[in-house]
Coordinates of C-alpha atoms in Angstrom, one line a residue:
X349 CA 73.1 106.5 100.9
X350 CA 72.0 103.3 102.1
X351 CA 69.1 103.6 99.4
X352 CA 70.9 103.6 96.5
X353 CA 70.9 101.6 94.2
X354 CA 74.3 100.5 92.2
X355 CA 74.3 100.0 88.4
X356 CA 77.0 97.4 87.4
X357 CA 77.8 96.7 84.3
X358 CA 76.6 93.7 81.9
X359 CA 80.9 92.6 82.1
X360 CA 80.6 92.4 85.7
X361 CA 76.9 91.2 86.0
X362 CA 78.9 88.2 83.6
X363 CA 82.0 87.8 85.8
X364 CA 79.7 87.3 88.5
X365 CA 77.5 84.3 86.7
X366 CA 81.1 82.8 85.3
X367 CA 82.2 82.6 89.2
X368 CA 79.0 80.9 89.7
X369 CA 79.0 78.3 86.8
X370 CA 82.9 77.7 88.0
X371 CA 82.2 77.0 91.9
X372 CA 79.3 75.4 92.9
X373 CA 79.9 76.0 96.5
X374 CA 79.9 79.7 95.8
X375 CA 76.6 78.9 93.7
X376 CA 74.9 77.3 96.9
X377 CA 76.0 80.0 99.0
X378 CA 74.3 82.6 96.7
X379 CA 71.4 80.1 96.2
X380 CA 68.9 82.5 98.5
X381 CA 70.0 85.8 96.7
X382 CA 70.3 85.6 93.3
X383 CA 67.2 86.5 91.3
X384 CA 67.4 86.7 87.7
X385 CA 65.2 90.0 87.7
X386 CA 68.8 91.5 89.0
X387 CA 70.3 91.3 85.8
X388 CA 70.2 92.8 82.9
X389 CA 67.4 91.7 80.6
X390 CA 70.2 90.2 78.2
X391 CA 71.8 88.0 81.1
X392 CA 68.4 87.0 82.9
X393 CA 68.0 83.4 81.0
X394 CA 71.5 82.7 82.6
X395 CA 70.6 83.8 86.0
X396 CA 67.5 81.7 85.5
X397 CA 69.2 78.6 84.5
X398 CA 71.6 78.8 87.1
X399 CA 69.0 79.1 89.6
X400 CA 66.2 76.5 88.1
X401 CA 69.3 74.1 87.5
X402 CA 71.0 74.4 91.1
X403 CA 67.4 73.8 92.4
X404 CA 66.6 70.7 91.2
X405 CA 70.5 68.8 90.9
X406 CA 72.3 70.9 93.8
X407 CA 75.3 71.6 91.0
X408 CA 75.8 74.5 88.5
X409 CA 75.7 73.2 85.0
X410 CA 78.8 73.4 82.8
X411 CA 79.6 76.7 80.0
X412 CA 78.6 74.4 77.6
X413 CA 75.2 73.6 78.9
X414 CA 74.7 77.1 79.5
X415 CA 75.4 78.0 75.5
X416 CA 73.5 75.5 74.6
X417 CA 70.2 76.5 76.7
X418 CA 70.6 80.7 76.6
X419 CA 73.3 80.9 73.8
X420 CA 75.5 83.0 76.2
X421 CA 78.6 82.0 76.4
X422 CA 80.0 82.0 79.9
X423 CA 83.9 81.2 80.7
X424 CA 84.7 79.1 83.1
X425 CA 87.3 80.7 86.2
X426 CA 90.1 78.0 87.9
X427 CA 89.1 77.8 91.3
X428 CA 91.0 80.6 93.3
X429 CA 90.4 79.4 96.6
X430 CA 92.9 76.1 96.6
X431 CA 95.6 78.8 95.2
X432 CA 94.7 80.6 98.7
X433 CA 94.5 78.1 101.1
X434 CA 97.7 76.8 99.6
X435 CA 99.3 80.0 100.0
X436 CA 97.9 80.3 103.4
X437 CA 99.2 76.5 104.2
X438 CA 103.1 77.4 103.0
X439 CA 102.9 80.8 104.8
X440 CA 102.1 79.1 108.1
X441 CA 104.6 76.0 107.8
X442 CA 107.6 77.8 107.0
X443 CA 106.6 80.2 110.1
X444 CA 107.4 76.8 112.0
X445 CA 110.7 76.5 110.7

C-alpha cells in the first residue's frame, strides 16, 4: 500500500496551484516539494512558474501574471486561515466569560 501511487485529477492538481498563487506562506512551505514533473503535462508550465518565480522573489506571482506567462487561468482563494484563527480567537474569549 505504501507504494502506490495516487492519480488526482487535473481540478484538484489546479485547486492545489490556486492555494499556492493565493498564500505565499503556503507556497514557501511547499517550496522543497513541488516539482512540476508532478503534474499533469497541461498544468506543468504553472507548476514551473510558481517554482522558478518563488525562487528568485520569495512571493508567488499574481492570476494575472500566471495567464499571461502559461495562459492558464488560475483563481485566486481568500485566505482561510485569518477566518480560523478568528474563529479560534472568539471560541477562546467567550470561554473566559
Amino acid at each position: 500500500m505504501a507504494d502506490e501511487v495516487k492519480e488526482y485529477s487535473e481540478e484538484l492538481q489546479k485547486l492545489f496551484l490556486e492555494f499556492l498563487v493565493s498564500n505565499k506562506d503556503l507556497a514557501g512551505r511547499c517550496q522543497g516539494l513541488m516539482e512540476p514533473s508532478y503534474f499533469n503535462k497541461r498544468l506543468q508550465p504553472v507548476a514551473e512558474l510558481l517554482k522558478t518565480y518563488f525562487d528568485e522573489y520569495s512571493d508567488v506571482p499574481s492570476p494575472e501574471q500566471v495567464q499571461a506567462i502559461t495562459n492558464i487561468t488560475l483563481n485566486s482563494i481568500p485566505d482561510q486561515t485569518v477566518r480560523h484563527e478568528d474563529r479560534k480567537s472568539t471560541r477562546l474569549n467567550s470561554s473566559h466569560t
